[in-house]
Short mmCIF file of C-alpha atoms and ligand atoms in Angstrom, two decimals:
data_model
loop_
_atom_site.label_atom_id
_atom_site.label_comp_id
_atom_site.label_asym_id
_atom_site.label_seq_id
_atom_site.Cartn_x
_atom_site.Cartn_y
_atom_site.Cartn_z
CA MET A 1 -0.17 0.05 -0.11
CA ALA A 2 1.13 3.31 -0.91
CA ASP A 3 2.14 5.61 1.96
CA PRO A 4 -0.46 8.02 2.35
CA CYS A 5 1.79 10.28 4.59
CA HIS A 6 3.17 13.76 3.68
CA ARG A 7 6.79 13.94 5.08
CA ILE A 8 8.10 17.28 6.70
CA ARG A 9 11.67 17.76 7.49
CA VAL A 10 12.79 19.51 10.44
CA ILE A 11 15.24 20.10 12.79
CA ASP A 12 14.87 20.88 16.38
CA SER A 13 16.76 23.26 18.75
CA HIS A 14 16.56 25.13 22.07
CA THR A 15 18.02 28.73 22.48
CA ALA A 16 18.17 29.43 26.25
CA GLY A 17 15.37 27.20 26.69
CA GLU A 18 13.08 27.99 24.12
CA PRO A 19 12.43 25.67 21.42
CA THR A 20 12.52 26.22 17.70
CA ARG A 21 11.38 23.55 15.18
CA LEU A 22 13.14 24.47 11.81
CA VAL A 23 11.15 23.35 8.89
CA LEU A 24 13.62 22.56 5.92
CA GLU A 25 11.75 20.51 3.34
CA GLY A 26 7.75 19.49 2.80
CA GLY A 27 6.47 23.35 3.54
CA PRO A 28 3.94 24.74 1.35
CA ASP A 29 4.81 27.09 -1.60
CA LEU A 30 4.26 30.28 -0.67
CA GLY A 31 5.81 31.96 -3.99
CA LEU A 32 8.80 34.30 -4.41
CA GLY A 33 7.43 38.03 -3.45
CA PRO A 34 8.50 40.08 -0.29
CA LEU A 35 8.29 37.92 2.70
CA ALA A 36 5.85 40.54 4.24
CA GLU A 37 3.45 38.83 1.34
CA ARG A 38 4.27 35.55 1.81
CA VAL A 39 3.59 35.44 5.51
CA GLY A 40 0.21 36.82 4.64
CA ARG A 41 -0.54 33.55 2.20
CA PHE A 42 0.77 31.50 4.97
CA ARG A 43 -1.75 33.03 7.39
CA SER A 44 -4.72 32.76 5.01
CA GLN A 45 -4.10 29.66 3.17
CA HIS A 46 -1.83 27.50 5.38
CA ASP A 47 -3.02 28.17 8.88
CA ARG A 48 -3.34 24.22 9.27
CA PHE A 49 0.14 23.41 8.08
CA ARG A 50 1.35 26.32 11.11
CA SER A 51 -0.83 24.19 13.77
CA ALA A 52 0.52 20.77 12.51
CA ILE A 53 4.32 21.63 13.21
CA VAL A 54 4.01 23.42 16.59
CA ASN A 55 0.83 22.29 18.22
CA GLU A 56 0.25 19.01 19.92
CA PRO A 57 0.46 15.96 19.26
CA ARG A 58 3.61 16.78 17.38
CA GLY A 59 4.41 19.74 19.04
CA SER A 60 3.28 21.95 22.57
CA ASP A 61 1.97 25.24 23.31
CA VAL A 62 5.76 26.32 23.91
CA MET A 63 7.28 25.60 20.42
CA VAL A 64 8.20 28.14 18.11
CA GLY A 65 8.01 27.07 14.14
CA ALA A 66 10.45 28.17 11.29
CA LEU A 67 9.45 27.67 7.90
CA LEU A 68 12.66 28.24 5.75
CA VAL A 69 12.10 30.05 2.53
CA PRO A 70 13.85 31.72 -0.14
CA PRO A 71 14.84 35.08 0.54
CA TYR A 72 13.31 37.87 -1.48
CA ARG A 73 15.82 40.72 -0.57
CA ALA A 74 19.02 40.12 -2.74
CA ASP A 75 21.38 40.78 0.14
CA CYS A 76 20.16 38.03 2.15
CA GLN A 77 20.99 34.11 2.09
CA PHE A 78 18.00 32.59 3.76
CA GLY A 79 14.43 33.58 4.53
CA VAL A 80 12.35 32.55 7.37
CA ILE A 81 8.82 32.98 8.68
CA PHE A 82 8.60 32.41 12.67
CA PHE A 83 5.02 30.88 13.71
CA ASN A 84 3.66 30.00 17.25
CA ASN A 85 0.67 27.95 18.66
CA VAL A 86 -1.87 30.66 17.63
CA GLY A 87 -0.28 32.58 14.75
CA CYS A 88 2.69 34.07 12.85
CA LEU A 89 5.61 36.28 14.38
CA GLY A 90 7.35 39.11 12.98
CA MET A 91 10.77 38.28 13.93
CA CYS A 92 11.89 36.27 16.29
CA GLY A 93 15.31 36.41 17.93
CA HIS A 94 15.77 33.31 19.83
CA GLY A 95 14.35 31.49 16.70
CA THR A 96 17.03 33.10 14.56
CA ILE A 97 19.73 31.90 16.98
CA GLY A 98 18.31 28.39 16.63
CA LEU A 99 18.01 28.79 12.75
CA VAL A 100 21.85 29.71 12.46
CA ALA A 101 22.54 26.96 15.14
CA SER A 102 20.80 24.44 13.13
CA LEU A 103 22.07 25.74 9.67
CA ALA A 104 25.73 25.29 11.13
CA HIS A 105 24.85 22.00 12.43
CA LEU A 106 23.82 21.06 8.69
CA GLY A 107 26.85 22.53 7.45
CA ARG A 108 25.16 25.64 5.59
CA VAL A 109 26.61 28.22 7.41
CA THR A 110 30.29 28.32 8.72
CA PRO A 111 31.39 31.08 11.16
CA GLY A 112 30.76 34.55 9.71
CA ARG A 113 28.12 36.45 9.02
CA VAL A 114 24.72 35.61 7.22
CA ARG A 115 21.85 37.70 6.36
CA VAL A 116 18.12 36.25 6.75
CA ASP A 117 14.64 38.01 5.30
CA THR A 118 12.00 38.12 7.73
CA PRO A 119 8.46 39.54 7.12
CA VAL A 120 9.48 42.64 9.11
CA GLY A 121 12.79 43.37 7.64
CA ALA A 122 16.15 41.78 7.03
CA VAL A 123 18.53 40.68 10.14
CA GLU A 124 22.20 39.94 10.31
CA ALA A 125 23.33 37.14 12.18
CA GLU A 126 27.03 36.45 13.21
CA LEU A 127 27.98 32.78 13.83
CA HIS A 128 30.81 32.97 16.27
CA ARG A 129 33.72 30.09 16.65
CA ASN A 130 32.45 28.97 19.80
CA GLY A 131 29.11 28.49 18.73
CA GLU A 132 27.37 31.81 19.71
CA VAL A 133 25.26 33.68 17.62
CA LYS A 134 24.80 37.39 17.39
CA VAL A 135 21.97 39.06 15.88
CA ALA A 136 21.65 42.43 14.50
CA ASN A 137 17.65 42.91 14.83
CA VAL A 138 15.24 44.95 12.83
CA PRO A 139 15.35 48.96 14.19
CA SER A 140 13.19 48.91 17.32
CA TYR A 141 11.57 51.89 19.07
CA ARG A 142 9.17 52.67 22.11
CA ARG A 143 5.84 54.02 20.54
CA ALA A 144 4.39 54.92 24.04
CA GLN A 145 5.78 55.52 27.68
CA GLY A 146 3.99 55.20 30.73
CA VAL A 147 0.71 54.04 29.10
CA ILE A 148 -1.89 53.23 32.47
CA VAL A 149 -4.36 50.29 31.93
CA ALA A 150 -7.23 49.29 34.06
CA ALA A 151 -6.21 45.46 34.24
CA PRO A 152 -9.40 43.26 35.02
CA GLY A 153 -8.78 42.54 38.79
CA LEU A 154 -5.40 44.13 39.08
CA GLY A 155 -6.26 47.94 38.54
CA ALA A 156 -4.18 50.26 37.12
CA VAL A 157 -0.80 49.20 35.50
CA ARG A 158 1.60 51.28 33.94
CA GLY A 159 4.14 50.20 30.96
CA ASP A 160 5.61 51.14 27.95
CA VAL A 161 4.85 50.01 24.28
CA ALA A 162 7.47 48.86 22.04
CA TRP A 163 8.73 47.18 18.82
CA GLY A 164 11.58 44.92 18.75
CA GLY A 165 10.44 42.68 15.78
CA ASN A 166 7.12 42.06 17.68
CA TRP A 167 4.97 44.41 19.86
CA PHE A 168 5.45 44.39 23.53
CA PHE A 169 3.93 45.94 26.81
CA LEU A 170 7.10 46.44 29.13
CA VAL A 171 5.96 46.44 32.95
CA GLU A 172 8.71 47.52 35.35
CA ASP A 173 6.29 48.73 37.94
CA HIS A 174 4.58 45.75 39.35
CA ASP A 175 3.66 43.94 42.45
CA GLN A 176 4.91 40.73 41.25
CA VAL A 177 7.75 38.57 42.67
CA ILE A 178 9.55 37.51 39.06
CA ASP A 179 10.45 33.84 40.34
CA ARG A 180 9.97 30.62 38.36
CA SER A 181 7.98 29.04 41.25
CA ARG A 182 5.21 31.68 40.23
CA LEU A 183 4.36 30.57 36.87
CA GLU A 184 0.81 30.51 37.13
CA GLU A 185 0.78 33.75 38.80
CA LEU A 186 2.54 35.78 36.55
CA THR A 187 0.61 34.15 33.51
CA ASP A 188 -2.28 35.17 34.84
CA TYR A 189 -1.25 38.82 35.62
CA ALA A 190 0.49 39.04 32.08
CA TRP A 191 -2.39 37.78 30.62
CA ARG A 192 -4.92 40.36 32.42
CA VAL A 193 -2.68 43.46 31.64
CA ARG A 194 -2.42 42.22 27.79
CA GLN A 195 -6.57 42.17 27.81
CA ALA A 196 -6.29 46.00 28.98
CA VAL A 197 -3.61 46.96 26.67
CA ASN A 198 -5.56 45.38 23.68
CA ALA A 199 -8.70 47.12 24.95
CA GLN A 200 -7.30 50.34 25.73
CA GLY A 201 -5.87 51.51 22.33
CA PHE A 202 -3.14 48.78 21.65
CA PRO A 203 -4.57 45.70 19.76
CA GLU A 204 -1.16 45.12 18.17
CA VAL A 205 0.58 44.35 21.10
CA ASP A 206 0.59 40.59 21.79
CA HIS A 207 3.67 40.01 24.30
CA VAL A 208 3.83 41.12 27.78
CA GLU A 209 6.96 41.43 29.38
CA LEU A 210 7.64 41.93 33.27
CA PHE A 211 11.03 43.20 34.76
CA ALA A 212 12.54 43.00 38.04
CA PRO A 213 16.14 43.04 39.36
CA SER A 214 18.17 39.69 39.31
CA PRO A 215 19.80 38.53 42.16
CA ALA A 216 22.80 37.02 39.94
CA THR A 217 26.02 38.80 39.78
CA GLY A 218 26.49 40.39 36.30
CA VAL A 219 22.87 40.41 35.33
CA HIS A 220 20.94 43.73 35.11
CA SER A 221 17.43 42.59 35.06
CA ARG A 222 15.24 39.36 34.79
CA ASN A 223 12.07 39.13 32.76
CA PHE A 224 8.91 37.20 32.67
CA VAL A 225 7.73 37.28 28.98
CA LEU A 226 4.19 36.06 27.89
CA CYS A 227 3.67 35.03 24.43
CA PRO A 228 0.67 35.36 22.42
CA GLY A 229 -0.62 32.06 22.98
CA LYS A 230 -0.06 32.05 26.68
CA ALA A 231 2.98 30.12 26.76
CA TYR A 232 6.07 31.85 28.78
CA ASP A 233 9.31 32.52 26.84
CA ARG A 234 11.74 30.12 28.22
CA SER A 235 14.52 32.33 26.67
CA PRO A 236 15.00 36.25 27.90
CA CYS A 237 13.09 36.63 24.53
CA GLY A 238 15.38 38.42 21.40
CA THR A 239 12.59 40.58 20.20
CA GLY A 240 11.55 41.47 23.72
CA THR A 241 15.29 42.28 25.14
CA SER A 242 15.31 44.51 21.68
CA ALA A 243 12.20 46.48 22.69
CA LYS A 244 13.62 46.67 26.17
CA LEU A 245 17.08 48.20 24.87
CA ALA A 246 14.84 50.89 22.98
CA CYS A 247 13.19 51.90 26.17
CA LEU A 248 16.46 51.83 28.07
CA ALA A 249 18.15 54.15 25.49
CA ALA A 250 14.94 56.38 24.86
CA ASP A 251 15.25 57.16 28.71
CA GLY A 252 19.03 57.40 28.84
CA LYS A 253 19.62 54.64 31.16
CA MET A 254 22.26 52.92 29.11
CA ALA A 255 24.65 54.31 26.60
CA GLU A 256 25.42 53.18 22.78
CA GLY A 257 27.60 49.90 23.00
CA GLU A 258 27.33 49.31 26.61
CA GLU A 259 26.34 45.68 26.97
CA TRP A 260 23.10 44.70 28.70
CA VAL A 261 22.84 41.07 30.25
CA GLN A 262 18.99 40.10 30.34
CA GLU A 263 17.81 36.66 32.18
CA SER A 264 14.95 34.76 31.43
CA ILE A 265 12.64 33.29 34.14
CA ILE A 266 14.48 30.17 34.12
CA GLY A 267 17.78 31.69 34.45
CA SER A 268 19.20 31.61 30.63
CA ARG A 269 20.68 34.93 29.47
CA PHE A 270 20.78 37.13 26.17
CA ARG A 271 23.46 39.63 25.87
CA GLY A 272 22.26 42.92 24.26
CA THR A 273 23.72 46.07 22.84
CA TYR A 274 22.45 48.47 20.95
CA ARG A 275 23.27 51.87 18.64
CA TRP A 276 21.58 54.56 17.57
CA LEU A 277 19.72 55.01 14.24
CA ASP A 278 17.49 57.73 14.79
CA ARG A 279 17.55 59.95 17.93
CA ALA A 280 14.89 62.04 17.17
CA LYS A 281 12.51 59.26 16.62
CA GLY A 282 14.06 57.25 19.22
CA GLU A 283 14.95 54.37 16.97
CA VAL A 284 18.05 52.15 17.71
CA ALA A 285 19.98 48.92 16.19
CA PRO A 286 19.67 46.34 18.80
CA THR A 287 21.83 43.19 18.85
CA ILE A 288 21.14 40.14 20.88
CA THR A 289 23.81 37.27 21.32
CA GLY A 290 22.97 33.97 22.82
CA SER A 291 23.49 30.19 22.28
CA ALA A 292 21.19 27.67 20.69
CA PHE A 293 21.68 23.69 20.76
CA VAL A 294 20.46 21.33 18.16
CA ASN A 295 18.37 18.33 19.95
CA ALA A 296 16.78 16.52 17.22
CA GLU A 297 16.77 15.66 13.48
CA GLY A 298 13.43 14.29 12.24
CA VAL A 299 10.61 13.78 9.85
CA LEU A 300 6.76 14.75 10.88
CA LEU A 301 4.24 12.59 9.23
CA LEU A 302 1.24 14.20 8.16
CA ASN A 303 -1.08 11.18 7.89
CA PRO A 304 -4.59 12.06 6.28
CA ARG A 305 -6.28 9.12 8.59
CA ASP A 306 -5.00 10.99 11.72
CA PRO A 307 -8.13 12.72 13.24
CA PHE A 308 -5.44 14.94 15.00
CA CYS A 309 -3.27 15.37 11.66
CA TRP A 310 -3.43 19.37 11.94
CA GLY A 311 -3.23 19.56 15.67
CA ILE A 312 -5.49 19.31 18.30
CA GLY A 313 -8.08 22.10 18.03
CA ALA A 314 -7.35 22.69 14.22
CA ALA A 315 -9.73 22.23 11.40
CA ASP A 316 -9.49 18.77 9.71
CA GLY A 317 -9.63 17.87 5.93
CA ALA A 318 -7.26 16.69 3.29
CA VAL A 319 -3.37 17.22 3.69
CA GLU A 320 -2.13 19.77 1.64
CA ARG A 321 0.68 19.24 -0.57
O1 PYC B 401 13.39 35.62 21.15
O2 PYC B 401 12.07 36.98 19.83
C1 PYC B 401 12.29 36.03 20.51
C2 PYC B 401 11.08 35.14 20.94
C3 PYC B 401 9.71 35.84 20.60
C4 PYC B 401 8.53 34.86 20.90
C5 PYC B 401 9.23 33.85 21.55
N1 PYC B 401 10.56 34.13 21.60
#
């Protein structure tokens, strides 16, 4: 009997604890236009594919997918579309580090620079000989400072709205203890804050970041980052750290070229720097440095007879080829 399964070649990695599943072969054909257009097609025509890759039973809420595609920008060597359990991401810092580590594992990149096209702009990654990856992220900026929202059950919460490749609401001023033993409480708090931010004029904000000092020497801050699908980021979040750097720069709290060590809720770390692109607009060019480790190479099978072929909760139907 002919094998009815559609096969998808993937490579899994984690960056500072946060997983990335890179789709190498078997993904949908999205054409060759700009990635901002291709991600639109991915969203509207291939959402079941997204769900099949990252959702249960093959994945989990925390899994971030990365679809490797040909770049559109002539100066890029690779293109990528990032996605999670509920939709697509603009950029993904931990995912880009995972992408480069995975490509290095496959022998497709060597130490040095590589440019990657994404739906929100080109990023440049530098693979170091020790395996670390430094990502020069898209221009980042603060859109609104000291926004006060009335979060259900919490009262007034103040934070900044900033872009780092995704939209963030960054909260420093809160009564939460940022500790791994409090994941449920932190998730509940951040989710309520997100609801209020969305309801009060910032519908595009889908990530909430809570900050606190870290007890660790040499670490500037610890964060808890709640992602759009209610999973928390195990890494310090590359795009979230970029948004943080933009706020620090705008507040004059960190100098150009200085290093910021951002710790995640599980204790993993990214190092960040920035340089000014446009002081008047508050626009900075952030860099994020971290490490990723490949932990699986595999082939996913999409079996049309499997009632959960497209992931639990996804629409069922024929396998897309
Ligand atoms: O590292 O940018 C990031 C990221 C976004 C969502 C999860 N990780």
